[in-house]
Coordinates of N, CA and C in Angstrom, one line a residue:
X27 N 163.6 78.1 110.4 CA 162.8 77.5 109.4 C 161.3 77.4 109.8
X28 N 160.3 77.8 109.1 CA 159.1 77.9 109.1 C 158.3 77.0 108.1
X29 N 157.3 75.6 108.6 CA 156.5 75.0 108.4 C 154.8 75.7 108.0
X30 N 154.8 75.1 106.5 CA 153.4 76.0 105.8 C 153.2 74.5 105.4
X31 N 151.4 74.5 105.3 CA 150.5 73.3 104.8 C 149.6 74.3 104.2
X32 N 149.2 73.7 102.9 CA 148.5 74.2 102.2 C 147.2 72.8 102.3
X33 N 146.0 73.6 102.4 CA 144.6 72.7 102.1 C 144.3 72.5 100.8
X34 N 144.5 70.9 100.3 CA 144.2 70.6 99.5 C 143.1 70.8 98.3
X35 N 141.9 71.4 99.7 CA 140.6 71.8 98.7 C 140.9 73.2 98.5
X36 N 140.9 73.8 99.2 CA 140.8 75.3 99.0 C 142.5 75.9 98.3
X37 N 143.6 75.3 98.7 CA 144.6 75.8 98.6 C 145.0 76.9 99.8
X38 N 144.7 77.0 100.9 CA 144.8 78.0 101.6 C 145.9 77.9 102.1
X39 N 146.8 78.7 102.8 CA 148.0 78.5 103.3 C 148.4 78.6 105.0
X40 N 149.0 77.7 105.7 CA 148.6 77.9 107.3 C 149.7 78.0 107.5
X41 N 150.1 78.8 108.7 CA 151.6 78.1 109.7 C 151.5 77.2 110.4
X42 N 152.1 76.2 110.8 CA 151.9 75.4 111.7 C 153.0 75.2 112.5
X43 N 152.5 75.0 113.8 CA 153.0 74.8 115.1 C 153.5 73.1 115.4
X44 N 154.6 73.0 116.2 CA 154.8 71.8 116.4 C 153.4 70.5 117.0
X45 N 152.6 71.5 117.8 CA 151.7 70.7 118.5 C 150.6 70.0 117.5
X46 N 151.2 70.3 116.8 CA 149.7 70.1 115.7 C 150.1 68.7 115.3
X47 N 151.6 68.2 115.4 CA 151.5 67.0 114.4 C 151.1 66.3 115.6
X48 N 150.8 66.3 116.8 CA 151.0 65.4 117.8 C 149.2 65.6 117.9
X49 N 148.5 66.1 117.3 CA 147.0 66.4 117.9 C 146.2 66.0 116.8
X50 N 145.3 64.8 117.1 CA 144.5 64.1 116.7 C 145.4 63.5 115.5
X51 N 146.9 62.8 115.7 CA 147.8 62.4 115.0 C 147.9 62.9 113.7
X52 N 147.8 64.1 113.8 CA 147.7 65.0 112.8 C 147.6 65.2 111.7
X53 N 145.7 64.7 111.8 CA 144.9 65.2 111.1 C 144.3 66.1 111.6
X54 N 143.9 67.5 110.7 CA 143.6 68.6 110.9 C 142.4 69.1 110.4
X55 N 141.7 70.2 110.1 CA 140.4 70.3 109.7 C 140.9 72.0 109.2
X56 N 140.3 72.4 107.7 CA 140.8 73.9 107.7 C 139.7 74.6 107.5
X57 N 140.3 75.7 108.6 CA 139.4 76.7 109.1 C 139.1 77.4 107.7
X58 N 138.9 77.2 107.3 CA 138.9 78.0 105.7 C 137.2 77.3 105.0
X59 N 137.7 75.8 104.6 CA 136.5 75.7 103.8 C 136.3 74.1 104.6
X60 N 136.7 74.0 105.6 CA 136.4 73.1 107.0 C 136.8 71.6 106.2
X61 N 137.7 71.1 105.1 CA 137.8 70.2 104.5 C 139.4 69.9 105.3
X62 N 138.9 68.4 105.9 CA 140.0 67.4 106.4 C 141.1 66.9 105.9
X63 N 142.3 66.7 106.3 CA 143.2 66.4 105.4 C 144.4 65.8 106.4
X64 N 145.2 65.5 105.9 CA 146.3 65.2 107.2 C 147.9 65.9 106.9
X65 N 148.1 66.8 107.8 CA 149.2 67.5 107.7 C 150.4 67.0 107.0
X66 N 151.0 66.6 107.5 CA 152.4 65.8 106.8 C 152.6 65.7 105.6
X67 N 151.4 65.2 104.7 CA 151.2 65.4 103.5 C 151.2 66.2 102.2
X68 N 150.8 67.5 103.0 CA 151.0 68.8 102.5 C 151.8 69.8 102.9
X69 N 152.8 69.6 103.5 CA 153.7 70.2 104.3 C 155.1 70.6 103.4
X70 N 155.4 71.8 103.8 CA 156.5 72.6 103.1 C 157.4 73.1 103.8
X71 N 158.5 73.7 103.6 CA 159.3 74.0 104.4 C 159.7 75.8 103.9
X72 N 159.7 77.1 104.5 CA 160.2 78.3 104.2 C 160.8 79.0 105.1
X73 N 161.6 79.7 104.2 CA 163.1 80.4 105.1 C 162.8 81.0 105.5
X74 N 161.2 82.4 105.2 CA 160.9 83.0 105.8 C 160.1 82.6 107.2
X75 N 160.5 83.1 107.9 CA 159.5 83.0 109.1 C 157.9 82.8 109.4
X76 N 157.4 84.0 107.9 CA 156.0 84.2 108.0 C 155.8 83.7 106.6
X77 N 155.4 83.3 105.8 CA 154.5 82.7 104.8 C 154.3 83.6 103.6
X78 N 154.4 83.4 102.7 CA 154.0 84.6 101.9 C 152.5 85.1 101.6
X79 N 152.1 86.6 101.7 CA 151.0 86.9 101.9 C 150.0 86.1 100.8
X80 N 150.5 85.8 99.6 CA 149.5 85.3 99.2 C 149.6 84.0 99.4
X81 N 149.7 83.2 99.9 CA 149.3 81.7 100.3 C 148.9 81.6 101.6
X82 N 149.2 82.7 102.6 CA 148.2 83.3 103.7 C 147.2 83.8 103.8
X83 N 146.7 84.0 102.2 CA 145.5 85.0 102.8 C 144.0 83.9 102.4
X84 N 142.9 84.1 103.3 CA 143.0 84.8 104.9 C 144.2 83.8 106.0
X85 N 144.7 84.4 106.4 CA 145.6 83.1 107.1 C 144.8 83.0 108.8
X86 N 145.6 82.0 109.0 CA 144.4 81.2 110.1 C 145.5 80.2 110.4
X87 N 145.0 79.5 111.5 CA 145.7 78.4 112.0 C 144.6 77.0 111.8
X88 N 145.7 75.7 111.2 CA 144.7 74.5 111.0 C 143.7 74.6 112.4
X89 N 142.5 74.1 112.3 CA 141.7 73.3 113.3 C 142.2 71.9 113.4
X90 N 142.3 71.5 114.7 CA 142.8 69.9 114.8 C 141.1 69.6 115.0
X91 N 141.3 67.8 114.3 CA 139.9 67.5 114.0 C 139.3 67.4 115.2
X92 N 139.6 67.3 116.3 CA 138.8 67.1 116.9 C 137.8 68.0 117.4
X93 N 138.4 69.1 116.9 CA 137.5 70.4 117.2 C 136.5 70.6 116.0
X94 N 135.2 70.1 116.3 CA 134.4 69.7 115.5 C 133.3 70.9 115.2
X95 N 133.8 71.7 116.0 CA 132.5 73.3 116.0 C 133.7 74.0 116.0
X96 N 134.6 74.4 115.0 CA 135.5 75.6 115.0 C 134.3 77.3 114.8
X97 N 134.9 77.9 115.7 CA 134.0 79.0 115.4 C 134.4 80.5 114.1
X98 N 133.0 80.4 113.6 CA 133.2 81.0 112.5 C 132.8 83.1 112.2
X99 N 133.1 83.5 111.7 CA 133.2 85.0 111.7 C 132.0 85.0 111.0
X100 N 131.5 86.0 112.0 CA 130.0 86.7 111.8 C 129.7 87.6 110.1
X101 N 128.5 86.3 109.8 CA 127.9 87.0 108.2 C 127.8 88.2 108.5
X102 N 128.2 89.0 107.3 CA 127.5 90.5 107.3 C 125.8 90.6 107.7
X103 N 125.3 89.6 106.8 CA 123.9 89.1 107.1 C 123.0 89.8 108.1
X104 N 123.8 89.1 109.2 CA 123.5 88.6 110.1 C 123.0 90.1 111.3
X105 N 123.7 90.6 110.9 CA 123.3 92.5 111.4 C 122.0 93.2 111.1
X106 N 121.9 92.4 109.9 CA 120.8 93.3 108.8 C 119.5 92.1 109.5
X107 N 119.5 90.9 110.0 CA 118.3 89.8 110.7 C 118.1 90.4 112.0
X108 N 119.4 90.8 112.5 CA 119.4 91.7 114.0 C 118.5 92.7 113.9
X109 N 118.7 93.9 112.9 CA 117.9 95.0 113.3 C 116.3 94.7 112.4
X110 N 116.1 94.1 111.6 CA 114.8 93.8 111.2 C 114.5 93.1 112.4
X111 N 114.5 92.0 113.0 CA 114.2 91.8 114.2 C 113.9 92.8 115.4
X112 N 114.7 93.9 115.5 CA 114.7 94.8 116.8 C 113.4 96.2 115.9
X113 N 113.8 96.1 114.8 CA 112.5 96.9 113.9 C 111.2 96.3 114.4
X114 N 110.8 94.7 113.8 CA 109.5 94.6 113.9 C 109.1 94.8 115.6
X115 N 110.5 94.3 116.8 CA 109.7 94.5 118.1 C 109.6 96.1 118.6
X116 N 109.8 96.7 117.9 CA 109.8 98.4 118.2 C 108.2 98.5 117.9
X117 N 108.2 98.4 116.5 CA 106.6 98.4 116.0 C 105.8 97.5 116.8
X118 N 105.8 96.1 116.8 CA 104.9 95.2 117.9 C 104.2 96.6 119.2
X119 N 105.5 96.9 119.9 CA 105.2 97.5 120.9 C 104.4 98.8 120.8
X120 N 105.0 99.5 119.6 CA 103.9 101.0 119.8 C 102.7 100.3 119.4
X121 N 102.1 99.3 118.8 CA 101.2 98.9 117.7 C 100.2 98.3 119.1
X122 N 101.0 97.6 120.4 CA 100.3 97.2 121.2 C 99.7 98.2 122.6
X123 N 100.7 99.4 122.7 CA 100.2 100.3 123.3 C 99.2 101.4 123.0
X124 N 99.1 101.5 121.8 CA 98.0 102.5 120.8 C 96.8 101.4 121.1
X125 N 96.9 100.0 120.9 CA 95.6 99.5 121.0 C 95.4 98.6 122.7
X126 N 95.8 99.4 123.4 CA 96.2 98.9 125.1 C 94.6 98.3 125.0
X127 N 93.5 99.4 124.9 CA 92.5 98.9 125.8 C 91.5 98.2 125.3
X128 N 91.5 98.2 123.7 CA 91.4 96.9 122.8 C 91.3 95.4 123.6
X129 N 92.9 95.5 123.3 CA 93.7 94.5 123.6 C 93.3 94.0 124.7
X130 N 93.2 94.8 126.2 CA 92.6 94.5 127.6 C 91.5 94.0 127.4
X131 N 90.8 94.9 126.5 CA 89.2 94.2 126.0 C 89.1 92.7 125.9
X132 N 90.0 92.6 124.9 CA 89.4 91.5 124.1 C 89.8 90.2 125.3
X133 N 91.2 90.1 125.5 CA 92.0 89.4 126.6 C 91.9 90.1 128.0
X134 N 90.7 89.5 128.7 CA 91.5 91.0 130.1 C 92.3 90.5 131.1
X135 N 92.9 88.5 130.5 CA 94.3 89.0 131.2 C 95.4 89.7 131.6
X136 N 95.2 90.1 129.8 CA 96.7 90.5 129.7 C 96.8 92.5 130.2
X137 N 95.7 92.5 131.0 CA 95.2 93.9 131.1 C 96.8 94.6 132.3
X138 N 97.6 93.3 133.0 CA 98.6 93.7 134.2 C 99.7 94.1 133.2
X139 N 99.7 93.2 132.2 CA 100.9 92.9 131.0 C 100.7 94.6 130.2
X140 N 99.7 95.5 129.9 CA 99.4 96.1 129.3 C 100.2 97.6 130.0
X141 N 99.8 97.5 131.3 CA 99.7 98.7 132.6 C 101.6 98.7 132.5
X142 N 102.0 97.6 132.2 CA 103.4 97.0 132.3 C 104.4 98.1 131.4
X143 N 103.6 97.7 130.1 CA 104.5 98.3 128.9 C 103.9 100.0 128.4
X144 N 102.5 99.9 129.1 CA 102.6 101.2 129.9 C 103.3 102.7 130.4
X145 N 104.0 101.8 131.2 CA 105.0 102.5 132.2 C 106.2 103.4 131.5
X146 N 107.0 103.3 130.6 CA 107.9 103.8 130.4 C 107.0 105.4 129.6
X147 N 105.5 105.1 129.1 CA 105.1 105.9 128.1 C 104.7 106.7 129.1
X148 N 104.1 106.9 130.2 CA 103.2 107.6 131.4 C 101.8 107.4 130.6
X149 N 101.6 106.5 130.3 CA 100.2 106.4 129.9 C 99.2 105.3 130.7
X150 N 97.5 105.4 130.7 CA 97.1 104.5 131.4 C 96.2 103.2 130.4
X151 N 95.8 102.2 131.4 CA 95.1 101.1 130.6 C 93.7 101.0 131.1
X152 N 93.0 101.7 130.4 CA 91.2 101.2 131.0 C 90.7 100.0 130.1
X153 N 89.7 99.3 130.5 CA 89.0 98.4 129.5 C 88.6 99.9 128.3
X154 N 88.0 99.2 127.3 CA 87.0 99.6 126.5 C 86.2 100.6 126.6
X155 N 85.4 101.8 126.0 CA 84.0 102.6 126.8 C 83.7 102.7 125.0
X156 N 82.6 101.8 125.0 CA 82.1 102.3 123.4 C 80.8 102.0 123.9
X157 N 80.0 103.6 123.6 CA 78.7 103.6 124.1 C 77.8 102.8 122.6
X158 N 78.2 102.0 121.4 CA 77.5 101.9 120.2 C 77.6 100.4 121.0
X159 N 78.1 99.7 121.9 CA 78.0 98.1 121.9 C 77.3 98.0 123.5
X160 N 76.9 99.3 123.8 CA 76.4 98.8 125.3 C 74.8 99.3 124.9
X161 N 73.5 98.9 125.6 CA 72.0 98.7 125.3 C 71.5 99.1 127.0
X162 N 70.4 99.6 127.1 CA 69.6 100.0 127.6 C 68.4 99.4 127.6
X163 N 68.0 98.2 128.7 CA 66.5 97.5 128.6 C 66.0 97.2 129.9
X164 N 64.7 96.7 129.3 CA 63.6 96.8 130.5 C 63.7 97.4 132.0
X165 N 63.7 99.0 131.1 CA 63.8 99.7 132.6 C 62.4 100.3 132.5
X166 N 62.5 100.9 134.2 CA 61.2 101.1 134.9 C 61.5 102.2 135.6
X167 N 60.6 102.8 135.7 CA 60.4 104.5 136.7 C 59.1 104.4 137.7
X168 N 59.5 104.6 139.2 CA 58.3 104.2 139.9 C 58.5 105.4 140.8
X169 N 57.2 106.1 141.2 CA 57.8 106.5 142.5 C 57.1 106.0 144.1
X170 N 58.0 105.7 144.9 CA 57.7 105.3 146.1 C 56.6 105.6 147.4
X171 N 57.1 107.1 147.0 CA 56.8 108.4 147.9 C 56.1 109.4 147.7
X172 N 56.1 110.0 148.5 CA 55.3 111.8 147.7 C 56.9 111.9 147.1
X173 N 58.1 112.0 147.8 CA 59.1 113.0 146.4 C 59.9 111.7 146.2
X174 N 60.3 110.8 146.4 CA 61.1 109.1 146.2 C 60.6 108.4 145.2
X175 N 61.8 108.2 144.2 CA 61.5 107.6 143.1 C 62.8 106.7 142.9
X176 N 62.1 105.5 142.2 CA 62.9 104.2 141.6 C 63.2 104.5 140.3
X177 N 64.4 104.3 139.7 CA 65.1 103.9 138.4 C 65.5 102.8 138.0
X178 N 65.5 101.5 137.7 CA 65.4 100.2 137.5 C 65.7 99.9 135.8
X179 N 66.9 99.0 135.7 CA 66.6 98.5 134.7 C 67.9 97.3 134.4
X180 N 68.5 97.0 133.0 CA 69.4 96.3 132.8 C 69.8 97.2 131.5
X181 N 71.4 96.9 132.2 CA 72.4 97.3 130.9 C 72.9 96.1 130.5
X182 N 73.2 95.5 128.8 CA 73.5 95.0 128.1 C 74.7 95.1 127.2
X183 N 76.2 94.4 127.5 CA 76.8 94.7 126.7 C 76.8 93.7 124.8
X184 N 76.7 94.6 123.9 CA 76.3 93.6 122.6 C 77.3 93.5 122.2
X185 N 78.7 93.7 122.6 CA 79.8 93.5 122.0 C 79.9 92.3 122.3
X186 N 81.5 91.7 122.0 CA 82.6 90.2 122.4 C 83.7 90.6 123.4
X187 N 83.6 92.5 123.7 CA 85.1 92.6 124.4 C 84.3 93.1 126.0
X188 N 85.3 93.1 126.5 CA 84.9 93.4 128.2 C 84.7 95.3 128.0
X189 N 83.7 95.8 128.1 CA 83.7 96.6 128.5 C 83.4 97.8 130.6
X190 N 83.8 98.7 130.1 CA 83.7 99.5 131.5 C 82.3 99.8 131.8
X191 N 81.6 100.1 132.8 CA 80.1 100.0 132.8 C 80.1 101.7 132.4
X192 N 79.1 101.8 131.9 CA 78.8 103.7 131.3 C 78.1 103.8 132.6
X193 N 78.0 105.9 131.9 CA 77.1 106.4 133.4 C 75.9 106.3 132.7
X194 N 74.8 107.2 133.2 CA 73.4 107.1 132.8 C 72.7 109.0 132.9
X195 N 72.4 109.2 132.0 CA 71.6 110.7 132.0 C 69.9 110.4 132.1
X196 N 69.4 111.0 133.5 CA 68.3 110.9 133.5 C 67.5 111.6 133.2
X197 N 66.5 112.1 132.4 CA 66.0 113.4 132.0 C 63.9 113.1 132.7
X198 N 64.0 113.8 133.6 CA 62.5 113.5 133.9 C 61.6 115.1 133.2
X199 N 60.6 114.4 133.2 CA 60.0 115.7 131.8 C 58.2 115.9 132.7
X200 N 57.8 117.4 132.1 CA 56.3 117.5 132.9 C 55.9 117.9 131.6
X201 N 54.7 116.9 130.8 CA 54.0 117.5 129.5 C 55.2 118.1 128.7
X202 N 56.1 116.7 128.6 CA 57.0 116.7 127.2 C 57.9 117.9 127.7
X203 N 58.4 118.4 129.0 CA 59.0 119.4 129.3 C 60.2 119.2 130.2
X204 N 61.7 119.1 130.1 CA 62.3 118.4 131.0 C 62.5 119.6 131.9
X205 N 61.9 119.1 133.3 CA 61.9 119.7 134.7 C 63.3 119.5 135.3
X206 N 63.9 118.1 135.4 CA 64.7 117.5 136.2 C 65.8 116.7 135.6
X207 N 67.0 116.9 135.4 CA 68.2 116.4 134.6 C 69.1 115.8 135.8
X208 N 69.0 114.3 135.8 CA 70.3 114.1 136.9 C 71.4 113.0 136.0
X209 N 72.8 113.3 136.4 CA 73.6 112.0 135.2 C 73.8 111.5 137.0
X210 N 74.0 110.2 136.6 CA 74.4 109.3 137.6 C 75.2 108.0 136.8
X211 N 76.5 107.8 138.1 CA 77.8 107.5 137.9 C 76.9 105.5 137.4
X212 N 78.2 105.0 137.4 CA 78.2 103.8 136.9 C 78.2 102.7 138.6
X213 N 78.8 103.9 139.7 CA 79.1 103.0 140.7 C 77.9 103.1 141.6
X214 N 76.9 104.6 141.3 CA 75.8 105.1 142.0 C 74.6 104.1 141.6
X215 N 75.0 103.3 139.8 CA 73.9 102.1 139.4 C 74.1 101.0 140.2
X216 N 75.4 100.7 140.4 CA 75.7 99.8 141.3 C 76.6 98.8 140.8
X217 N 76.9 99.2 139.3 CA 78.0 98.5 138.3 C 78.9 98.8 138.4
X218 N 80.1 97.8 139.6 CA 81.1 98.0 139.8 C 81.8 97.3 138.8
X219 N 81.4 96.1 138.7 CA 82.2 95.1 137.8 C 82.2 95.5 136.3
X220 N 83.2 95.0 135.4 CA 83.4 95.4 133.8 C 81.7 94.4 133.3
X221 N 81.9 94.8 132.2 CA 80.5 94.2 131.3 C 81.0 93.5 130.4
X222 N 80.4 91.9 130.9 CA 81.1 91.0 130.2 C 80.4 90.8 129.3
X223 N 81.0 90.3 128.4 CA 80.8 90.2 126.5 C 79.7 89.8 126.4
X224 N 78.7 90.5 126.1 CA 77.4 89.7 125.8 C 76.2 89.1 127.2
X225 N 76.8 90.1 127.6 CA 76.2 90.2 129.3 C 75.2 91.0 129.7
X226 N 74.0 90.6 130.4 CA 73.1 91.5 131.2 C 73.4 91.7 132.7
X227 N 73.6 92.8 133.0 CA 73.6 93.3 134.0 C 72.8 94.4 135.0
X228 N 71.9 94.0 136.0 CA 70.9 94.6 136.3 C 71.1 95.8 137.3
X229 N 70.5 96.5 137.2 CA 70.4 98.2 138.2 C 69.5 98.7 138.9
X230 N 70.0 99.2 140.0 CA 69.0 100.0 140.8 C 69.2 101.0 141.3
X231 N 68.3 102.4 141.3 CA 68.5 103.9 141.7 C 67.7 104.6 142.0
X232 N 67.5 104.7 143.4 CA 66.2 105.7 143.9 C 67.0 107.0 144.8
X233 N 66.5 108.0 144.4 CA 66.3 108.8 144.8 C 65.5 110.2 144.8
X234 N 65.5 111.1 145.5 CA 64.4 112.4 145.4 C 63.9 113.2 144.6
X235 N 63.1 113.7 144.6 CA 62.7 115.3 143.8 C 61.7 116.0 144.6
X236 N 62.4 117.3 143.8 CA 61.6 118.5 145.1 C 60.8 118.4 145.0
X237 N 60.0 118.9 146.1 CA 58.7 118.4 146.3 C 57.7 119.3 145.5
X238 N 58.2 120.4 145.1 CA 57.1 121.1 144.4 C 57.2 120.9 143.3
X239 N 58.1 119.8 142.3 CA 58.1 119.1 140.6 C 57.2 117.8 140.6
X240 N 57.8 116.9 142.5 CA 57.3 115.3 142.2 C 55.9 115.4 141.6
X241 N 54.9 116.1 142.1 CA 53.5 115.7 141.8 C 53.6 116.1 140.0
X242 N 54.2 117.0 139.1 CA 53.8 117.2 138.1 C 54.6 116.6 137.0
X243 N 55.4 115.3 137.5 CA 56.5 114.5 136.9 C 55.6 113.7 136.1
X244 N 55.6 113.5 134.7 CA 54.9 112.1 134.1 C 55.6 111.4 133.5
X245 N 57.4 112.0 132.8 CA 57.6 110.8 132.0 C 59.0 111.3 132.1
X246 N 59.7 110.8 131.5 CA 60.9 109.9 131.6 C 61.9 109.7 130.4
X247 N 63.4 110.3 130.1 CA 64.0 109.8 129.3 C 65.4 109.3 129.8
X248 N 66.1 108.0 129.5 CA 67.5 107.8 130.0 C 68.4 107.4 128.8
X249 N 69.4 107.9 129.2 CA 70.4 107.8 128.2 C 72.0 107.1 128.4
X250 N 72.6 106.1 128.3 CA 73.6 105.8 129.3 C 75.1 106.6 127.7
X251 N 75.5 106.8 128.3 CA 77.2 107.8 127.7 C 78.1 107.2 129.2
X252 N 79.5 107.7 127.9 CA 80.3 107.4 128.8 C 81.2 109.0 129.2
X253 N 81.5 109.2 130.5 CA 81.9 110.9 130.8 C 83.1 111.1 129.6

C-alpha cells in the first residue's frame, strides 16, 4: 500500500515516506508552489505502488518545513543573463585593449593592469604619442665654440593624458638653406620621464658641426614628431 498527499493549493501529488509524519510533526512545505500544509490531512491511500501520472506530475517529494531554502530548478532565464553577461565582458575586454594606451594615458595606474590583459593578445602597452597635444617653447640656439653648439628649450604637454616624451628634428639652415639635419631621440633631450598633463618640461642638447658649415650657420628650424 502506497501513501499519496495531495497539496491543497496547487493540487500536486507526492509519495510519501514514513519519515515524513515524524519530521517537523508533519507539517510539510510543497516543493511545487512552496505552500504549507500538514500531511495527515490530505492523505490517501493507493494499491498502486506509484501514484498515478497525473496527480504526479511534476512529482517530487514533500519538503519538511523546516527546510526553509528547498532548492529550486534553474529558470530557463537564467542562461540567456549568463551569456549576455559573458557577451558584454568579451566586448569590455577587446573595447579595453584597442584603447590600452588611452586608457594608460588617462589612468597610468592601471598601465601594469593593461600589459596584463595584453598578454594573451602578444600585444604591447605604451603611454600615448600624439604630436597635436605636445608644444615646443622658449627655445634657444647658441653656439659655444668655433664648431659647439647649444639646443635649449621646454616641451609642453597641452593635453590631460600622460603622454611619452617625442623626439626632436633639428634643421640648421645657411641663408634660408638647410646645411645640417640632425633628429635627436627623446632620451638624447634628456626626457626620460612621461609628460605630465599639462606639464613643462625643460631640455638640453649640445653638440658639433663641421667645421667647415659652423662659421656659415645663421638660423634654425625644430620640430618635435614622434618616430
Amino acid at each position: 500500500m502506497a501513501f499519496v498527499t495531495l497539496c491543497p493549493q496547487c493540487q500536486t501529488g507526492f509519495s510519501v515516506l514514513p519519515e515524513h509524519f515524524s519530521t517537523a510533526d508533519g507539517w510539510v512545505r510543497c516543493g511545487q508552489c512552496a505552500h504549507v500544509f500538514q500531511l495527515d490531512q490530505h492523505l490517501f491511500e493507493m494499491d498502486d505502488p506509484r501514484p498515478a501520472p497525473e496527480l504526479v506530475q511534476p512529482l517530487s517529494r514533500p519538503v519538511a518545513l523546516v527546510d526553509i531554502h528547498p532548492s529550486q530548478p534553474a529558470e530557463p532565464w537564467g542562461w540567456a543573463w549568463t551569456c549576455v553577461v559573458l557577451l558584454s565582458l568579451c566586448f569590455l575586454l577587446q573595447w579595453a585593449v584597442q584603447q590600452r594606451h588611452a586608457i594608460a594615458g588617462r589612468v597610468p595606474e592601471t598601465q601594469a593592469l593593461m600589459q596584463w590583459l595584453c598578454q594573451p593578445f602578444a600585444c604591447e602597452v605604451h603611454l600615448p604619442m600624439d604630436p597635436d597635444q605636445v608644444s615646443l617653447e622658449s627655445t634657444s640656439f647658441k653656439k659655444r665654440a668655433a664648431n659647439d653648439f647649444v639646443f635649449e628649450g621646454v616641451v609642453k604637454n597641452l593635453g590631460d593624458s600622460v603622454l611619452t616624451p617625442p623626439a626632436l628634428e633639428l634643421s640648421l639652415s645657411t641663408e634660408s638653406h638647410v646645411v645640417v639635419r640632425k633628429v635627436i631621440t627623446a632620451h638624447e633631450l634628456g626626457l626620460t620621464e612621461p609628460l605630465r598633463p599639462r606639464g613643462s618640461h625643460a631640455f638640453f642638447f649640445s653638440f658639433k658641426v663641421d667645421p667647415s658649415l659652423s662659421p656659415t650657420i645663421d638660423g634654425f628650424k625644430a620640430l618635435l614628431f614622434y618616430p
